[in-house]
Coordinates of N, CA and C in Angstrom, one line a residue:
M1 N 7.4 -29.8 -4.3 CA 6.4 -29.4 -5.3 C 7.2 -28.3 -6.0
K2 N 8.3 -27.6 -5.4 CA 8.9 -26.5 -6.1 C 10.4 -27.0 -6.6
N3 N 10.2 -28.2 -7.1 CA 11.7 -28.6 -7.7 C 11.9 -27.7 -8.9
K4 N 13.2 -28.1 -9.5 CA 13.7 -27.4 -10.5 C 12.9 -27.3 -11.8
S5 N 12.3 -28.5 -12.3 CA 11.5 -28.5 -13.4 C 10.2 -27.8 -13.2
F6 N 9.7 -27.9 -12.1 CA 8.5 -26.9 -11.7 C 8.7 -25.5 -11.7
R7 N 10.0 -25.0 -11.2 CA 10.5 -23.5 -11.4 C 10.6 -23.2 -12.7
V8 N 11.4 -24.0 -13.7 CA 11.4 -23.6 -15.0 C 10.1 -23.4 -15.8
A9 N 9.2 -24.5 -15.4 CA 7.7 -24.4 -16.2 C 7.2 -23.1 -15.6
F10 N 7.3 -22.8 -14.3 CA 6.4 -21.7 -13.7 C 7.0 -20.3 -14.4
C11 N 8.3 -20.3 -14.4 CA 9.0 -19.2 -14.9 C 8.7 -19.0 -16.4
G12 N 8.6 -20.2 -17.1 CA 8.3 -20.0 -18.5 C 7.0 -19.7 -18.9
L13 N 6.0 -20.1 -18.1 CA 4.7 -19.6 -18.1 C 4.5 -18.1 -17.8
I14 N 5.1 -17.6 -16.9 CA 5.2 -16.0 -16.6 C 5.6 -15.4 -17.7
S15 N 6.8 -15.9 -18.1 CA 7.6 -15.1 -19.2 C 6.6 -15.3 -20.4
A16 N 6.0 -16.1 -20.9 CA 5.2 -16.4 -21.9 C 4.1 -15.4 -21.9
L17 N 3.5 -15.2 -20.6 CA 2.4 -14.2 -20.5 C 2.8 -12.8 -20.7
S18 N 4.1 -12.6 -20.0 CA 4.5 -11.2 -20.1 C 4.8 -11.0 -21.6
L19 N 5.4 -12.0 -22.3 CA 5.7 -11.8 -23.7 C 4.6 -11.5 -24.5
V20 N 3.4 -12.1 -24.3 CA 2.1 -12.0 -25.0 C 1.7 -10.5 -24.9
L21 N 1.9 -9.9 -23.7 CA 1.5 -8.5 -23.4 C 2.5 -7.7 -23.9
M22 N 3.5 -7.9 -24.1 CA 4.7 -7.1 -24.9 C 4.3 -7.1 -26.4
I23 N 4.1 -8.3 -26.9 CA 3.6 -8.4 -28.2 C 2.3 -7.6 -28.5
S24 N 1.5 -7.7 -27.6 CA 0.2 -6.9 -27.8 C 0.2 -5.3 -27.7
T25 N 1.5 -5.0 -27.3 CA 1.7 -3.4 -27.4 C 1.5 -2.8 -28.9
S26 N 1.9 -3.6 -29.7 CA 1.7 -3.1 -31.3 C 0.2 -3.2 -31.8
V27 N -0.5 -3.7 -31.1 CA -2.0 -4.1 -31.3 C -2.8 -3.1 -30.8
V28 N -2.7 -2.6 -29.5 CA -3.5 -1.9 -28.5 C -2.9 -0.6 -28.5
P29 N -3.4 0.5 -29.2 CA -2.7 2.0 -29.2 C -2.4 2.3 -27.9
A30 N -3.1 2.3 -26.8 CA -2.7 2.9 -25.4 C -2.0 2.1 -24.6
A31 N -1.4 1.0 -25.2 CA -0.6 -0.1 -24.5 C 0.7 0.2 -24.1
T32 N 1.3 1.1 -24.9 CA 2.6 1.5 -24.6 C 3.3 1.6 -23.3
Y33 N 2.5 2.0 -22.2 CA 2.8 2.1 -21.0 C 2.3 1.1 -20.0
A34 N 0.9 0.8 -20.3 CA 0.3 -0.2 -19.7 C 0.7 -1.5 -19.6
F35 N 0.7 -2.0 -20.8 CA 1.1 -3.4 -21.0 C 2.6 -3.9 -20.4
P36 N 3.6 -3.0 -20.6 CA 4.9 -3.1 -19.9 C 4.8 -3.2 -18.5
C37 N 3.8 -2.4 -17.7 CA 3.6 -2.5 -16.3 C 3.1 -3.8 -16.0
F38 N 1.9 -4.2 -16.7 CA 1.4 -5.7 -16.5 C 2.3 -6.7 -16.6
A39 N 3.3 -6.5 -17.6 CA 4.2 -7.6 -17.7 C 5.2 -7.8 -16.6
G40 N 5.6 -6.6 -16.0 CA 6.5 -6.6 -14.9 C 5.7 -6.9 -13.7
F41 N 4.3 -6.7 -13.5 CA 3.6 -7.2 -12.4 C 3.6 -8.6 -12.4
L42 N 3.6 -9.3 -13.4 CA 3.7 -10.7 -13.5 C 4.9 -11.3 -12.8
L43 N 6.0 -10.7 -13.1 CA 7.2 -11.2 -12.7 C 7.2 -11.1 -11.0
T44 N 6.4 -10.4 -10.4 CA 6.3 -10.5 -8.9 C 6.1 -11.8 -8.4
A45 N 5.2 -12.6 -9.2 CA 4.8 -14.0 -8.6 C 6.2 -14.8 -8.7
V46 N 7.1 -14.6 -9.6 CA 8.4 -15.2 -9.7 C 9.1 -14.9 -8.3
V47 N 9.1 -13.7 -8.1 CA 10.0 -13.3 -7.0 C 9.5 -13.6 -5.6
V48 N 8.2 -13.7 -5.6 CA 7.6 -14.4 -4.3 C 7.9 -15.8 -4.1
E49 N 7.6 -16.6 -5.3 CA 7.7 -18.0 -5.1 C 9.3 -18.6 -5.3
F50 N 10.1 -18.1 -6.3 CA 11.5 -18.4 -6.2 C 12.5 -17.5 -6.1
G51 N 12.3 -16.5 -5.6 CA 13.4 -15.4 -5.5 C 13.9 -14.5 -6.6
E52 N 14.7 -13.6 -6.3 CA 15.1 -12.7 -7.6 C 15.9 -13.3 -8.6
K53 N 16.8 -14.2 -8.4 CA 17.6 -14.9 -9.5 C 16.7 -15.3 -10.4
W54 N 15.8 -16.0 -10.1 CA 14.8 -16.6 -11.1 C 13.9 -15.6 -11.6
A55 N 13.6 -14.5 -11.1 CA 12.8 -13.6 -11.7 C 13.7 -12.7 -12.6
L56 N 14.9 -12.4 -12.4 CA 15.9 -11.8 -13.3 C 16.1 -12.6 -14.6
A57 N 16.2 -14.0 -14.6 CA 16.1 -14.9 -15.6 C 14.9 -14.7 -16.6
A58 N 13.8 -14.8 -15.7 CA 12.6 -14.5 -16.6 C 12.4 -13.0 -17.3
Y59 N 13.0 -12.1 -16.4 CA 13.0 -10.7 -17.1 C 14.0 -10.8 -18.2
A60 N 15.1 -11.3 -18.1 CA 16.1 -11.3 -19.4 C 15.3 -12.1 -20.6
A61 N 14.8 -13.2 -20.5 CA 14.1 -13.7 -21.3 C 13.1 -13.1 -22.1
V62 N 12.2 -12.4 -21.4 CA 11.0 -11.5 -22.0 C 11.8 -10.3 -22.5
S63 N 12.8 -9.8 -22.0 CA 13.4 -8.7 -22.5 C 14.0 -8.9 -23.9
V64 N 14.8 -9.9 -23.9 CA 15.3 -10.3 -25.4 C 14.4 -10.7 -26.4
L65 N 13.4 -11.4 -25.9 CA 12.5 -12.0 -26.9 C 11.6 -10.7 -27.3
S66 N 11.4 -9.6 -26.5 CA 10.4 -8.6 -26.8 C 11.1 -7.6 -27.8
L67 N 12.6 -7.6 -27.7 CA 13.3 -6.7 -28.9 C 13.2 -7.4 -30.0
F68 N 12.9 -8.7 -30.3 CA 12.7 -9.4 -31.5 C 11.2 -9.2 -32.1
L69 N 10.3 -9.7 -31.1 CA 9.0 -9.9 -31.5 C 8.0 -8.7 -31.2
A70 N 8.2 -7.8 -30.2 CA 7.3 -6.7 -30.0 C 7.3 -5.8 -31.0
G71 N 6.2 -5.3 -31.6 CA 6.2 -4.2 -32.5 C 6.7 -2.9 -32.0
D72 N 6.1 -2.6 -30.8 CA 6.1 -1.1 -30.2 C 7.4 -1.2 -29.5
K73 N 8.5 -0.7 -30.0 CA 9.9 -0.6 -29.3 C 9.9 0.3 -28.4
E74 N 9.0 1.3 -28.4 CA 9.2 2.2 -27.1 C 8.6 1.6 -25.9
A75 N 7.8 0.7 -26.1 CA 7.2 0.0 -25.0 C 8.4 -0.9 -24.3
V76 N 9.0 -1.6 -25.4 CA 10.1 -2.7 -25.1 C 11.2 -1.7 -24.4
V77 N 11.5 -0.6 -24.6 CA 12.4 0.2 -24.1 C 12.1 0.5 -22.5
Y78 N 10.8 0.9 -22.3 CA 10.3 1.2 -21.0 C 10.2 -0.1 -20.2
F79 N 9.9 -1.4 -20.7 CA 10.0 -2.4 -20.1 C 11.5 -2.8 -19.5
I80 N 12.4 -2.8 -20.6 CA 13.8 -3.0 -20.3 C 14.3 -2.2 -19.4
G81 N 13.9 -0.7 -19.6 CA 14.6 0.3 -18.8 C 14.2 0.4 -17.3
F82 N 12.8 -0.1 -17.1 CA 12.4 0.2 -15.8 C 11.3 -0.8 -15.2
L83 N 10.3 -0.8 -16.2 CA 8.9 -1.4 -15.7 C 9.2 -2.9 -15.5
G84 N 10.1 -3.5 -16.2 CA 10.4 -5.0 -16.0 C 11.1 -5.4 -14.8
F85 N 12.1 -4.6 -14.6 CA 13.1 -5.0 -13.4 C 12.6 -4.4 -12.0
Y86 N 11.6 -3.4 -12.2 CA 11.5 -2.6 -10.8 C 10.8 -3.4 -9.8
P87 N 9.8 -4.4 -10.3 CA 9.2 -5.2 -9.2 C 10.3 -6.3 -8.6
I88 N 11.4 -6.4 -9.3 CA 12.4 -7.5 -8.7 C 13.3 -6.6 -7.9
V89 N 13.6 -5.2 -8.2 CA 14.6 -4.6 -7.4 C 13.9 -4.1 -6.2
K90 N 12.6 -3.8 -6.3 CA 11.8 -3.3 -5.2 C 12.0 -4.1 -4.1
S91 N 12.0 -5.6 -4.1 CA 12.1 -6.4 -3.0 C 13.5 -6.1 -2.4
F92 N 14.5 -5.8 -3.2 CA 15.7 -5.4 -2.3 C 15.8 -4.2 -1.7
I93 N 15.2 -3.2 -2.4 CA 15.0 -1.7 -1.6 C 14.2 -1.7 -0.5
E94 N 13.0 -2.5 -0.4 CA 12.2 -2.5 0.6 C 12.9 -3.2 2.0
R95 N 13.9 -4.0 1.7 CA 14.7 -4.6 2.9 C 15.2 -3.6 3.7
L96 N 15.5 -2.3 3.1 CA 16.1 -1.4 4.0 C 15.1 -0.9 5.2
R97 N 15.7 -0.5 6.3 CA 14.9 -0.2 7.5 C 14.3 1.3 7.2
S98 N 14.9 2.2 6.6 CA 14.5 3.7 6.7 C 13.5 3.9 5.3
K99 N 12.2 4.1 5.7 CA 11.4 4.4 4.7 C 11.8 5.4 3.8
A100 N 12.4 6.6 4.3 CA 12.7 7.7 3.7 C 13.9 7.2 2.7
V101 N 14.8 6.4 3.0 CA 15.9 5.9 2.1 C 15.3 5.0 1.1
Q102 N 14.3 4.4 1.5 CA 13.5 3.6 0.4 C 13.0 4.5 -0.7
Y103 N 12.3 5.5 -0.2 CA 11.7 6.5 -1.4 C 12.8 7.1 -2.1
V104 N 13.9 7.6 -1.5 CA 15.0 8.4 -2.2 C 15.5 7.3 -3.3
I105 N 15.9 6.3 -2.9 CA 16.5 5.1 -3.8 C 15.5 4.8 -5.0
K106 N 14.2 4.6 -4.6 CA 13.1 4.3 -5.7 C 12.9 5.4 -6.6
Y107 N 13.0 6.7 -6.2 CA 12.8 7.8 -7.0 C 14.0 8.1 -7.9
A108 N 15.2 8.0 -7.3 CA 16.3 8.1 -8.1 C 16.3 6.9 -9.1
L109 N 16.2 6.0 -8.6 CA 16.3 4.8 -9.8 C 15.3 5.1 -10.9
F110 N 14.0 5.5 -10.5 CA 13.1 5.7 -11.5 C 13.4 7.0 -12.3
T111 N 13.9 8.0 -11.8 CA 14.2 9.4 -12.6 C 15.5 8.8 -13.4
V112 N 16.4 8.3 -13.1 CA 17.5 7.9 -14.0 C 17.2 7.0 -15.3
S113 N 16.4 6.0 -15.0 CA 15.9 5.0 -15.9 C 14.9 5.7 -16.8
M114 N 14.2 6.6 -16.2 CA 13.2 7.3 -17.4 C 13.9 8.4 -18.3
I115 N 15.0 9.0 -17.7 CA 15.9 9.8 -18.5 C 16.7 9.0 -19.4
G116 N 17.0 7.8 -19.0 CA 17.7 7.0 -19.9 C 16.9 6.4 -21.0
A117 N 15.6 6.1 -20.6 CA 14.6 5.4 -21.6 C 14.3 6.6 -22.7
F118 N 14.1 7.9 -22.0 CA 13.8 9.1 -23.1 C 15.0 9.4 -24.0
T119 N 16.3 9.1 -23.6 CA 17.3 9.3 -24.3 C 17.4 8.1 -25.6
V120 N 17.3 6.9 -25.0 CA 17.1 5.8 -26.0 C 16.0 6.1 -27.2
C121 N 14.8 6.4 -26.8 CA 13.8 6.7 -27.6 C 14.1 7.8 -28.5
K122 N 14.6 8.9 -27.9 CA 14.9 10.0 -28.8 C 15.9 9.8 -29.8
F123 N 17.1 9.2 -29.3 CA 18.2 9.3 -30.3 C 18.5 8.0 -30.9
V124 N 18.0 6.7 -30.2 CA 18.1 5.4 -31.0 C 16.8 5.1 -31.7
L125 N 15.8 5.3 -31.3 CA 14.4 4.9 -31.9 C 13.9 6.1 -32.7
A126 N 14.7 7.2 -32.6 CA 14.2 8.6 -33.3 C 12.9 8.9 -33.3
I127 N 12.3 8.8 -32.1 CA 10.9 9.4 -31.9 C 10.7 10.8 -32.0
P128 N 10.1 11.3 -32.9 CA 10.1 12.8 -33.0 C 9.6 13.7 -31.9
D129 N 10.1 14.9 -31.9 CA 9.9 15.9 -30.9 C 8.4 16.1 -30.6
E130 N 7.6 15.9 -31.7 CA 6.0 16.1 -31.4 C 5.4 15.3 -30.2
E131 N 6.2 14.1 -30.2 CA 5.8 13.2 -29.1 C 5.8 13.9 -27.8
F132 N 6.8 14.9 -27.5 CA 7.0 15.6 -26.2 C 6.7 16.8 -26.3
T133 N 5.8 17.4 -27.2 CA 5.3 18.6 -27.6 C 3.8 18.8 -27.1
V134 N 3.7 19.8 -26.3 CA 2.1 20.3 -26.0 C 1.8 21.7 -26.5
M135 N 0.9 21.9 -27.2 CA 0.5 23.2 -27.6 C 1.9 24.0 -28.2
G136 N 2.7 23.3 -28.9 CA 4.0 24.0 -29.4 C 5.0 24.1 -28.4
F137 N 4.9 23.6 -27.2 CA 5.9 23.7 -26.3 C 6.8 22.2 -26.1
Y138 N 7.9 22.3 -26.3 CA 8.8 21.0 -26.1 C 9.0 20.9 -24.4
I139 N 8.1 20.0 -24.0 CA 8.4 20.1 -22.4 C 8.6 18.5 -22.0
P140 N 9.8 17.9 -22.1 CA 9.9 16.3 -21.6 C 10.0 16.5 -20.1
W141 N 10.5 17.8 -19.6 CA 10.8 17.7 -18.0 C 9.4 17.7 -17.5
A142 N 8.4 18.3 -18.1 CA 7.1 18.3 -17.5 C 6.4 16.8 -17.5
F143 N 6.8 16.2 -18.4 CA 6.4 14.8 -18.7 C 6.9 13.8 -17.4
L144 N 8.4 14.2 -17.3 CA 9.1 13.5 -16.4 C 8.4 13.7 -14.8
I145 N 8.0 14.9 -14.5 CA 7.4 15.4 -13.2 C 6.1 14.5 -13.0
A146 N 5.2 14.7 -14.2 CA 4.0 13.9 -14.0 C 4.3 12.4 -13.9
A147 N 5.2 12.0 -14.4 CA 5.6 10.4 -14.5 C 6.0 10.2 -13.0
E148 N 6.6 11.1 -12.4 CA 7.1 10.8 -11.0 C 5.9 10.8 -10.1
A149 N 4.8 11.5 -10.5 CA 3.5 11.5 -9.7 C 2.9 10.1 -9.9
V150 N 2.9 9.6 -11.2 CA 2.3 8.4 -11.5 C 3.2 7.2 -11.0
F151 N 4.4 7.3 -10.9 CA 5.2 6.5 -10.2 C 4.9 6.2 -8.7
F152 N 4.5 7.1 -8.1 CA 4.0 6.8 -6.6 C 2.8 5.9 -6.7
V153 N 1.9 6.1 -7.5 CA 0.7 5.2 -7.5 C 1.2 3.8 -8.1
Y154 N 2.2 3.6 -9.1 CA 2.6 2.6 -9.6 C 3.2 1.7 -8.4
D155 N 4.1 2.2 -7.7 CA 4.8 1.6 -6.7 C 3.8 1.0 -5.6
R156 N 2.7 1.7 -5.3 CA 1.7 1.4 -4.4 C 0.9 0.1 -5.0
C157 N 0.6 0.3 -6.3 CA 0.0 -0.9 -7.0 C 1.0 -2.4 -7.0
V158 N 2.3 -2.1 -7.2 CA 3.1 -3.1 -7.1 C 3.0 -3.9 -5.7
S159 N 2.9 -2.9 -4.6 CA 2.7 -3.5 -3.2 C 1.5 -4.1 -3.0
I160 N 0.4 -3.6 -3.4 CA -0.6 -4.2 -3.2 C -0.9 -5.3 -4.0
L161 N -0.4 -5.5 -5.1 CA -0.4 -6.9 -6.0 C 0.5 -7.9 -5.3
V162 N 1.5 -7.6 -4.8 CA 2.2 -8.7 -4.1 C 1.5 -9.2 -2.9
F163 N 0.8 -8.3 -2.1 CA 0.0 -8.7 -0.9 C -1.1 -9.4 -1.4
R164 N -1.8 -9.1 -2.4 CA -3.2 -9.8 -2.9 C -2.5 -11.2 -3.5
Y165 N -1.4 -11.2 -4.2 CA -1.1 -12.4 -4.8 C -0.6 -13.5 -3.5
I166 N 0.0 -12.9 -2.5 CA 0.3 -13.8 -1.3 C -1.0 -14.4 -0.7
T167 N -1.9 -13.3 -0.4 CA -3.1 -13.7 0.5 C -4.3 -14.5 -0.3
S168 N -4.3 -14.3 -1.7 CA -5.6 -14.7 -2.1 C -5.2 -15.7 -3.5
I169 N -4.3 -15.2 -4.4 CA -4.1 -15.7 -5.6 C -3.1 -17.1 -5.5
R170 N -2.2 -16.8 -4.6 CA -1.1 -17.9 -4.5 C -1.7 -19.3 -4.1
G171 N -2.6 -19.3 -3.1 CA -3.4 -20.4 -2.5 C -4.1 -21.3 -3.6
K172 N -4.6 -20.4 -4.5 CA -5.5 -21.0 -5.6 C -4.7 -21.7 -6.7
I173 N -3.6 -21.0 -6.9 CA -2.6 -21.6 -7.8 C -1.8 -22.8 -7.5
F174 N -1.5 -22.8 -6.3 CA -0.6 -23.8 -5.7 C -1.4 -24.9 -4.8
K175 N -2.6 -24.5 -4.4 CA -3.3 -25.4 -3.5 C -2.7 -25.6 -2.3
L176 N -2.3 -24.5 -1.7 CA -1.6 -24.6 -0.4 C -2.7 -24.8 0.6

């Protein structure tokens, strides 16, 4: 059942759904952060079914197509910079025995990725300082700290999604 043509079709379907979410970021105002998260969540099915190599190929396809087709380039930066590849990398990180080491690596990866995404948004996409200003104070570091708290929830949601996919959704899709 999981021959190469099936793998290509499944990855193409997941990539298409992820791309639809990325294109939709320009239509839904609050989707800049949420839709790239959901698009990354979809890639977990590819990781579970066919492994990280196939998921990386799907991630690359969605990333390149999003650059050309998605209207919200900030959302594309967050997808490419972290939200798209994290569900794939998470499987590698969680193979480590120590939970403490896992969390250190996860948070270090998240922090570096978010600082990189901020830099790209600020200097390449020329997002104005007002986006990172609250009551007249320019506080990108406060946004990063808040994002670190949200990342904990995001990481747990990815874990729950993988568990739910394996225990209830997978059997319905593949009739196992």
